[in-house]
GROMACS .gro file of C-alpha atoms in nm:
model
  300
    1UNK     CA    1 -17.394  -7.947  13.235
    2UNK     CA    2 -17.102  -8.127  13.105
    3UNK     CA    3 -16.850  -8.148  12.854
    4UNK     CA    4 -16.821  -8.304  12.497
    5UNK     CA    5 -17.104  -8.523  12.557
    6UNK     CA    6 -17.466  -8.539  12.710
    7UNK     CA    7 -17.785  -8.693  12.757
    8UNK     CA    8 -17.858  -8.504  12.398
    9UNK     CA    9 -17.535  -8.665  12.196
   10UNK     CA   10 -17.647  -8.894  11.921
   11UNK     CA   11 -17.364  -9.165  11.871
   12UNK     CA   12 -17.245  -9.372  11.542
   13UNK     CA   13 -17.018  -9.646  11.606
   14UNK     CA   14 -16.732  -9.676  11.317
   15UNK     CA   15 -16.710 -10.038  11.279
   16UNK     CA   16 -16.966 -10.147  11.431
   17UNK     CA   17 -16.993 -10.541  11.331
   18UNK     CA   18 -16.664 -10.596  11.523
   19UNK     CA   19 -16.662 -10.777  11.835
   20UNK     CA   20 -16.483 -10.537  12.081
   21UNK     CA   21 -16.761 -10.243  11.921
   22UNK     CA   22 -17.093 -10.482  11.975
   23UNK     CA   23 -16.968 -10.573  12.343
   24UNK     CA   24 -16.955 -10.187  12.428
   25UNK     CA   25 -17.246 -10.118  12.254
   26UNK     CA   26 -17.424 -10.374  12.434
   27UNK     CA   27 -17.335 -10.134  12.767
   28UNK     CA   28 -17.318  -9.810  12.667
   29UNK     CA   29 -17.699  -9.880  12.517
   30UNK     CA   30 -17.813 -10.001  12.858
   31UNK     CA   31 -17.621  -9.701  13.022
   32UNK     CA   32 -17.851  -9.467  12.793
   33UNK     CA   33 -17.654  -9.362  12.564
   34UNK     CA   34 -17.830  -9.280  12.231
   35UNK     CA   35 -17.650  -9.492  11.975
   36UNK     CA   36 -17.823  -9.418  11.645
   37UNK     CA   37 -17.667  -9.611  11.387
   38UNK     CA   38 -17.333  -9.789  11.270
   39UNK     CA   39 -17.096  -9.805  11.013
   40UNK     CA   40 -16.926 -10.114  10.850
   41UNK     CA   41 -16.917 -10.128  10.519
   42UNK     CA   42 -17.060 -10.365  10.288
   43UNK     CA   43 -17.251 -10.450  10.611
   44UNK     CA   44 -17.540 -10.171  10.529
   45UNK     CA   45 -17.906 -10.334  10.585
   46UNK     CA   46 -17.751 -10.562  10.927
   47UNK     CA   47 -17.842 -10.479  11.270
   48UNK     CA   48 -17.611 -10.506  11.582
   49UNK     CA   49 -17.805 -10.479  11.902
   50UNK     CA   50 -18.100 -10.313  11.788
   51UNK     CA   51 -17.858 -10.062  11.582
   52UNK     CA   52 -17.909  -9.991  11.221
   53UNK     CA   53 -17.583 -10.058  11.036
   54UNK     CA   54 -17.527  -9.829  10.736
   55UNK     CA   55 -17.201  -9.848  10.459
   56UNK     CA   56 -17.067  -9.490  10.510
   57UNK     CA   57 -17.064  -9.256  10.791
   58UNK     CA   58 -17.250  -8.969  10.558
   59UNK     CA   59 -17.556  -9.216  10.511
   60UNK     CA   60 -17.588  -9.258  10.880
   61UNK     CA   61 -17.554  -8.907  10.944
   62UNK     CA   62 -17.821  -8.813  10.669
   63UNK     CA   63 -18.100  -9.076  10.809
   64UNK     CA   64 -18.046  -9.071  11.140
   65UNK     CA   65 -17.879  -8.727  11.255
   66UNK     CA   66 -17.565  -8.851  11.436
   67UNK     CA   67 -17.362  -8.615  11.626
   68UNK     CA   68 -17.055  -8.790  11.761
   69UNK     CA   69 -16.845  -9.130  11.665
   70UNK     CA   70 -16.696  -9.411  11.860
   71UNK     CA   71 -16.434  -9.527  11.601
   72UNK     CA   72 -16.329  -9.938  11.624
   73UNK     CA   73 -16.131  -9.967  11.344
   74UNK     CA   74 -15.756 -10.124  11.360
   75UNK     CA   75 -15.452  -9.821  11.433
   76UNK     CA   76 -15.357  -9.857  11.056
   77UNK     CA   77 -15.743  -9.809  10.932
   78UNK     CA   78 -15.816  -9.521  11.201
   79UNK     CA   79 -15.690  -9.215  10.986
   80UNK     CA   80 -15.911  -9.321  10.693
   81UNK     CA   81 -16.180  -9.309  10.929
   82UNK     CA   82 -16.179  -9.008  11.096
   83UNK     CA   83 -16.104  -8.865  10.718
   84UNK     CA   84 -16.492  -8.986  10.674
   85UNK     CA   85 -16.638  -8.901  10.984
   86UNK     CA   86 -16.518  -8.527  10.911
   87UNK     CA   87 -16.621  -8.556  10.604
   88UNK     CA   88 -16.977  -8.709  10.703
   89UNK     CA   89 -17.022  -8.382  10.966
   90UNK     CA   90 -16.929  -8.528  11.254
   91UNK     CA   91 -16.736  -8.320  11.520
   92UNK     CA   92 -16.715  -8.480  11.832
   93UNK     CA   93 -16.493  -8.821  11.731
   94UNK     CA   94 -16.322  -9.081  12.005
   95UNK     CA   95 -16.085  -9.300  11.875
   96UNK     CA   96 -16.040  -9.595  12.068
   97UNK     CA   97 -15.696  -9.792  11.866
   98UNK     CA   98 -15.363  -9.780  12.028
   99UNK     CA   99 -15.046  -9.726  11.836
  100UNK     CA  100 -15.162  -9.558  11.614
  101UNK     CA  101 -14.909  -9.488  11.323
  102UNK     CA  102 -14.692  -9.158  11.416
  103UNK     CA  103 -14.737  -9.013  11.084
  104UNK     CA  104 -15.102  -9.078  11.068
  105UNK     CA  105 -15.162  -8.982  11.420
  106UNK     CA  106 -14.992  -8.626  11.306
  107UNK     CA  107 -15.166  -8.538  10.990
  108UNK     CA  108 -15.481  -8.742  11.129
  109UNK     CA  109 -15.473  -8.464  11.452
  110UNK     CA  110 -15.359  -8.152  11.192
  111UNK     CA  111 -15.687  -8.224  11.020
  112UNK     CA  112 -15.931  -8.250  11.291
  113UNK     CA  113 -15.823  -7.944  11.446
  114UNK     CA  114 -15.803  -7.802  11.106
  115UNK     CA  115 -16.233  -7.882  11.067
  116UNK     CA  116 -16.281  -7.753  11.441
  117UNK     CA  117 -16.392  -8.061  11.582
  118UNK     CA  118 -16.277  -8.259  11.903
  119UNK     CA  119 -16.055  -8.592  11.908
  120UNK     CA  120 -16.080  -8.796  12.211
  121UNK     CA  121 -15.803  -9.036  12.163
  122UNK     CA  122 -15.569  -9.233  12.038
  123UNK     CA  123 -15.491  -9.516  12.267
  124UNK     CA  124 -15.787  -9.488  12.512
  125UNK     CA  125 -16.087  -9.651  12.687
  126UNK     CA  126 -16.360  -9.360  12.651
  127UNK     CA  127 -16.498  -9.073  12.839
  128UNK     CA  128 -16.810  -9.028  13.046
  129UNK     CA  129 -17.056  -8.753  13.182
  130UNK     CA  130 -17.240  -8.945  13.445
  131UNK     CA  131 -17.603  -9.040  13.442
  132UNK     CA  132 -17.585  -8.863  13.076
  133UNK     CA  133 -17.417  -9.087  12.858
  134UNK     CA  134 -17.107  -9.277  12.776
  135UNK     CA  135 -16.889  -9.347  12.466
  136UNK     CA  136 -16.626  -9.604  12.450
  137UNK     CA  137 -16.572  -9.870  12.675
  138UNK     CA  138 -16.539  -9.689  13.012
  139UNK     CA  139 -16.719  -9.802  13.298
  140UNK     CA  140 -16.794 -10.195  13.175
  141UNK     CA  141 -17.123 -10.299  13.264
  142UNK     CA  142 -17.176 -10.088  13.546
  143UNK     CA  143 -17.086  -9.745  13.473
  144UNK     CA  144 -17.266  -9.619  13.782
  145UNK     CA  145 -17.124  -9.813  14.036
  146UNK     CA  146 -16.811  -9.586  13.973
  147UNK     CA  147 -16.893  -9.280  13.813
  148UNK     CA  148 -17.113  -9.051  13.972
  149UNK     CA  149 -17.300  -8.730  13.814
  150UNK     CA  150 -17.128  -8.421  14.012
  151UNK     CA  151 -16.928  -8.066  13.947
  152UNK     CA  152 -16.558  -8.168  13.939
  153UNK     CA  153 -16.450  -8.240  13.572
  154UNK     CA  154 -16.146  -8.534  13.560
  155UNK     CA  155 -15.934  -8.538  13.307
  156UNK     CA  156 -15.680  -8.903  13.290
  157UNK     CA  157 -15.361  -8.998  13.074
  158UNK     CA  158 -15.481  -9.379  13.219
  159UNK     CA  159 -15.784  -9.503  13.149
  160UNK     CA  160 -15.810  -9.737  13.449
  161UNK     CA  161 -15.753  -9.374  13.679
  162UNK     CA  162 -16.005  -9.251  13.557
  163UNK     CA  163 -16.172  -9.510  13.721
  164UNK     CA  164 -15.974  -9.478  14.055
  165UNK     CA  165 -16.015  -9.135  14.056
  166UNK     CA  166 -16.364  -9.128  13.993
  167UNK     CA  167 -16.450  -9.420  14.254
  168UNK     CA  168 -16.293  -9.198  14.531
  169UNK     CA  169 -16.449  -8.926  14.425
  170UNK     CA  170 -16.836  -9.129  14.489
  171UNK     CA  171 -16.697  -9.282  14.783
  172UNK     CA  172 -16.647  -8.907  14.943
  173UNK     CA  173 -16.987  -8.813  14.846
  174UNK     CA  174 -16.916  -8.643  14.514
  175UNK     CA  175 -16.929  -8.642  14.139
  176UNK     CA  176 -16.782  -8.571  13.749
  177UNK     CA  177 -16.946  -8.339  13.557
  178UNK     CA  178 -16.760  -8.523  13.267
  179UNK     CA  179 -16.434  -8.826  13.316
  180UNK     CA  180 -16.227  -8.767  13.028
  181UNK     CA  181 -15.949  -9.091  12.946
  182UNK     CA  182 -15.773  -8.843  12.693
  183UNK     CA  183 -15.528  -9.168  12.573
  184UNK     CA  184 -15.186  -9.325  12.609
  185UNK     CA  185 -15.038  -9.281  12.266
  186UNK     CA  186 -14.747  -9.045  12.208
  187UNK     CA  187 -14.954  -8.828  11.974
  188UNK     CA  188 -15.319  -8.806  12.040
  189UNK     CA  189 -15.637  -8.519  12.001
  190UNK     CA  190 -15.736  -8.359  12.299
  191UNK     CA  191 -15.472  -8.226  12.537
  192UNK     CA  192 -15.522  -8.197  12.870
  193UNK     CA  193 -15.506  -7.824  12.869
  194UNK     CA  194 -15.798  -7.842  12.609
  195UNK     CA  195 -15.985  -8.023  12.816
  196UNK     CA  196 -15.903  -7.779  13.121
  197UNK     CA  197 -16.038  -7.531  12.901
  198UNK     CA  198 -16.358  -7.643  12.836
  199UNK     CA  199 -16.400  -7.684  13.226
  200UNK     CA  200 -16.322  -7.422  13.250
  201UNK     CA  201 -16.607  -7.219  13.065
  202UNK     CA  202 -16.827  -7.494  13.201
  203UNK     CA  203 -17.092  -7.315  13.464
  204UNK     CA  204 -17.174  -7.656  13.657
  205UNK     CA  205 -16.791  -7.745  13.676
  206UNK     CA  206 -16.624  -7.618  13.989
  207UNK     CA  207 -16.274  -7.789  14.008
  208UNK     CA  208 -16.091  -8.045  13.825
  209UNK     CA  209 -15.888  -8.323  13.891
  210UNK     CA  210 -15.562  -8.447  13.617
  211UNK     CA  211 -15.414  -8.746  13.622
  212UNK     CA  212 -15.033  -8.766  13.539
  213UNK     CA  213 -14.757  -8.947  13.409
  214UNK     CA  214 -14.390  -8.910  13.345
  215UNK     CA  215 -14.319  -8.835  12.942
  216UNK     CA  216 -14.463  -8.555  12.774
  217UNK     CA  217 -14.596  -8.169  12.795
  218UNK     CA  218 -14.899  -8.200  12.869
  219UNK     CA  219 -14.873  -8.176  13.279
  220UNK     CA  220 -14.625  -7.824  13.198
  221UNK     CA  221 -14.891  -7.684  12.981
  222UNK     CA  222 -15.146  -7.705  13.237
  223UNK     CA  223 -14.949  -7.557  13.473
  224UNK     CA  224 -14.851  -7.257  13.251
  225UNK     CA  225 -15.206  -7.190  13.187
  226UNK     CA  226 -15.279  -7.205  13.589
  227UNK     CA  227 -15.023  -6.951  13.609
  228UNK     CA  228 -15.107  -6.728  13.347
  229UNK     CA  229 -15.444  -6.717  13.481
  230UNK     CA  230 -15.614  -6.881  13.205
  231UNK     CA  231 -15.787  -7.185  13.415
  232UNK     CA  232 -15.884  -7.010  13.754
  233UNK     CA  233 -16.109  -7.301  13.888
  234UNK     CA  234 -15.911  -7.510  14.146
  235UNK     CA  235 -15.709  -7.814  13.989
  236UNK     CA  236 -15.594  -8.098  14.186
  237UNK     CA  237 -15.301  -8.306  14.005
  238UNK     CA  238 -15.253  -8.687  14.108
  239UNK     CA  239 -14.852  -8.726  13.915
  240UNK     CA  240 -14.728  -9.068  13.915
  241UNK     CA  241 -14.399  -9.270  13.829
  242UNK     CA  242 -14.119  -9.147  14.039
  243UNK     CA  243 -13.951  -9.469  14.054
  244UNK     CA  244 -13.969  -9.434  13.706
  245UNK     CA  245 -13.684  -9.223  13.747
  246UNK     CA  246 -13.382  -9.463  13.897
  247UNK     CA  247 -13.421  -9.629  13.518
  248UNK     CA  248 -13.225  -9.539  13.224
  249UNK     CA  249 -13.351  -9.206  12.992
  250UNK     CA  250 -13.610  -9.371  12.725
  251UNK     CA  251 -13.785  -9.625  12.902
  252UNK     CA  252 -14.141  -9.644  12.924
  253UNK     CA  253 -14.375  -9.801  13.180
  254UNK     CA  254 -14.751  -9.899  13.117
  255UNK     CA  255 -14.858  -9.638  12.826
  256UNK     CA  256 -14.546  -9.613  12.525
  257UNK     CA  257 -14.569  -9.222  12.571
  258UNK     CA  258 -14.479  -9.258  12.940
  259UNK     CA  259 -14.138  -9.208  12.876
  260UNK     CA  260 -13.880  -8.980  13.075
  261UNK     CA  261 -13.663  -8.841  12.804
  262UNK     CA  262 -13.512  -8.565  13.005
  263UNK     CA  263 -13.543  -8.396  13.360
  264UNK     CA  264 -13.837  -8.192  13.297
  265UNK     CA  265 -14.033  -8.516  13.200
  266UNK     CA  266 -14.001  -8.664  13.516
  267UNK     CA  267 -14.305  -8.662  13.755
  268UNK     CA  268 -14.071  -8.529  14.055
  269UNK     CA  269 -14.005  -8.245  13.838
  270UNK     CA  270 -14.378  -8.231  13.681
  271UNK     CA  271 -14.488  -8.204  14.073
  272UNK     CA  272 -14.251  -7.967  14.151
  273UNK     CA  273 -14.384  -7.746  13.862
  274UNK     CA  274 -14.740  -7.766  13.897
  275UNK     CA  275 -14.729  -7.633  14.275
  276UNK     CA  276 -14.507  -7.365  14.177
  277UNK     CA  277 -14.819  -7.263  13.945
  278UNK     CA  278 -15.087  -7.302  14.205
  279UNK     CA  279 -15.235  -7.654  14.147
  280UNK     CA  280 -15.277  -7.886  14.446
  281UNK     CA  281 -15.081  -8.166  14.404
  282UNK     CA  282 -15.155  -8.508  14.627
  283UNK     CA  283 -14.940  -8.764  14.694
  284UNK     CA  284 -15.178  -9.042  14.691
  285UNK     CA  285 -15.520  -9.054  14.563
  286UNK     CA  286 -15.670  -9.039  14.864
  287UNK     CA  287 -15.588  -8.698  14.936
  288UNK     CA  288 -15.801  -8.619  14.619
  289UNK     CA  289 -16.109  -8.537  14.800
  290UNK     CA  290 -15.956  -8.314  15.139
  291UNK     CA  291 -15.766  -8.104  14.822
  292UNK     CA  292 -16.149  -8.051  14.652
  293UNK     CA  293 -16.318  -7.703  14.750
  294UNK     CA  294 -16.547  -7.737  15.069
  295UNK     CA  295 -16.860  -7.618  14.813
  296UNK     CA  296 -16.785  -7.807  14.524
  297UNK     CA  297 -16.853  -8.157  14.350
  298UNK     CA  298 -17.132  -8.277  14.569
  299UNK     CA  299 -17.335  -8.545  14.355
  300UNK     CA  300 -17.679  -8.375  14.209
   0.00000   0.00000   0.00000
């Protein structure tokens, strides 16, 4: 199995006709993925390679039975259109636009939990459940000379870890079940807990791996939910940015939400919590692999 997506999901891209959306069409389409139609409007009647382009996301959904959205539409325009794609049905969204407003990132988030559905985003490069399909731009052109199909889910703050992670994970003879590049934006959908979770009640998951940065709660809610016994499947953390911490309080490095804003956001003190719950934590990422259960991960 997997998580979020699979070889069933049925994807709309939100603006569609833009150039950043056709060029990972172009390779999520010869990846597999089932890209049913697209949305640009005042475009409806075009077609982007071989996609049917339609003027609102409920149209699509109606005529072609679209399940999840890939949304390339500017940070300011990215509320609106998650507003429609809830509207249109659609549950499983991934917003690709960094900096995303604060305020709209807020209510935008409030309201997507609010209609049950799942936000993969803001301020990231996709997610992936290998040899099933892909949404975003994760991967490039060749998806499966990185990500291989497997049972340890991976969950990233960095898109271009997920990568790493995932590479060393083929190289030592295992898979994902699902690579999740959650986003870099202060505010975004999915936490990494959430995702955690849904490993968690996935049967052909049998570990996961997190990637970390300083800034944020997301590493300290995953370790209170280790601890409380509410993920029990192994988790390996990878927590980078210590040097991070010989610079002044408030600035950030790579992703804006990477910020150290006090001594619990650091990563010393992010490592120093997570083994204290139970997760492995390595020091480099090649220690990923010897940290994996003996049984678990082997590519299928």
């Amino acid at each position: 199995m997997s998580i979020l997506i699979d070889e069933n999901t049925r994807v709309l891209v939100q603006g569609a006709t833009g150039n950043q959306a056709r060029f990972d069409m172009r390779y999520c389409l010869e990846y597999g993925t089932n890209i049913v139609a697209g949305v640009t409007p005042g475009r409806g009647g075009e077609v982007v390679e071989g996609v049917p382009i339609f003027n609102t996301v409920a149209a699509a959904v109606r005529s072609t039975g679209a399940n999840a959205t890939a949304i390339y539409v500017p940070a300011r325009a990215v509320s609106d259109a998650i507003a429609e794609a809830l509207d249109g049905g659609l549950r499983m969204l991934l917003a690709l636009a960094e900096n995303v407003p604060r305020h709209d990132a807020a209510r935008t988030v409030a309201a997507v939990r609010g209609a049950g559905a799942s936000l993969v985003g803001f301020n990231t490069n996709g997610l992936i459940s290998p040899g099933k399909c892909k949404m975003g731009g994760i991967g490039g052109d060749r998806p499966q000379d990185i990500y291989a199909p497997g049972r340890i889910g991976v969950c990233s703050r960095s898109g271009g870890m997920s990568a790493e992670i995932c590479f060393t994970l083929k190289q030592a003879g295992l898979g994902a079940s699902t690579c999740v590049s959650m986003g870099g934006d202060p505010i975004v959908g999915l936490r990494v807990v959430e995702v955690l979770r849904m490993f968690e009640a996935d049967p052909q998951t049998d570990a996961c791996v997190i990637y970390g940065e300083p800034g944020g709660t997301h590493e300290a809610e995953v370790a209170m939910a280790v601890r409380e016994g509410e993920i029990r499947k192994p988790v390996i953390a990878l927590i980078v940015g210590a040097f991070q911490e010989a610079y002044p309080q408030g600035a950030s490095f790579g992703h804006v939400a990477a910020m150290i804003q006090g001594h619990d956001d650091s990563a010393t003190a992010k490592r120093r919590l997570l083994r204290e719950s139970g997760v492995r934590v390595a020091e480099i990422l090649d220690e990923i692999p010897g940290l994996l259960p003996a049984s678990g991960g082997q590519i299928r």
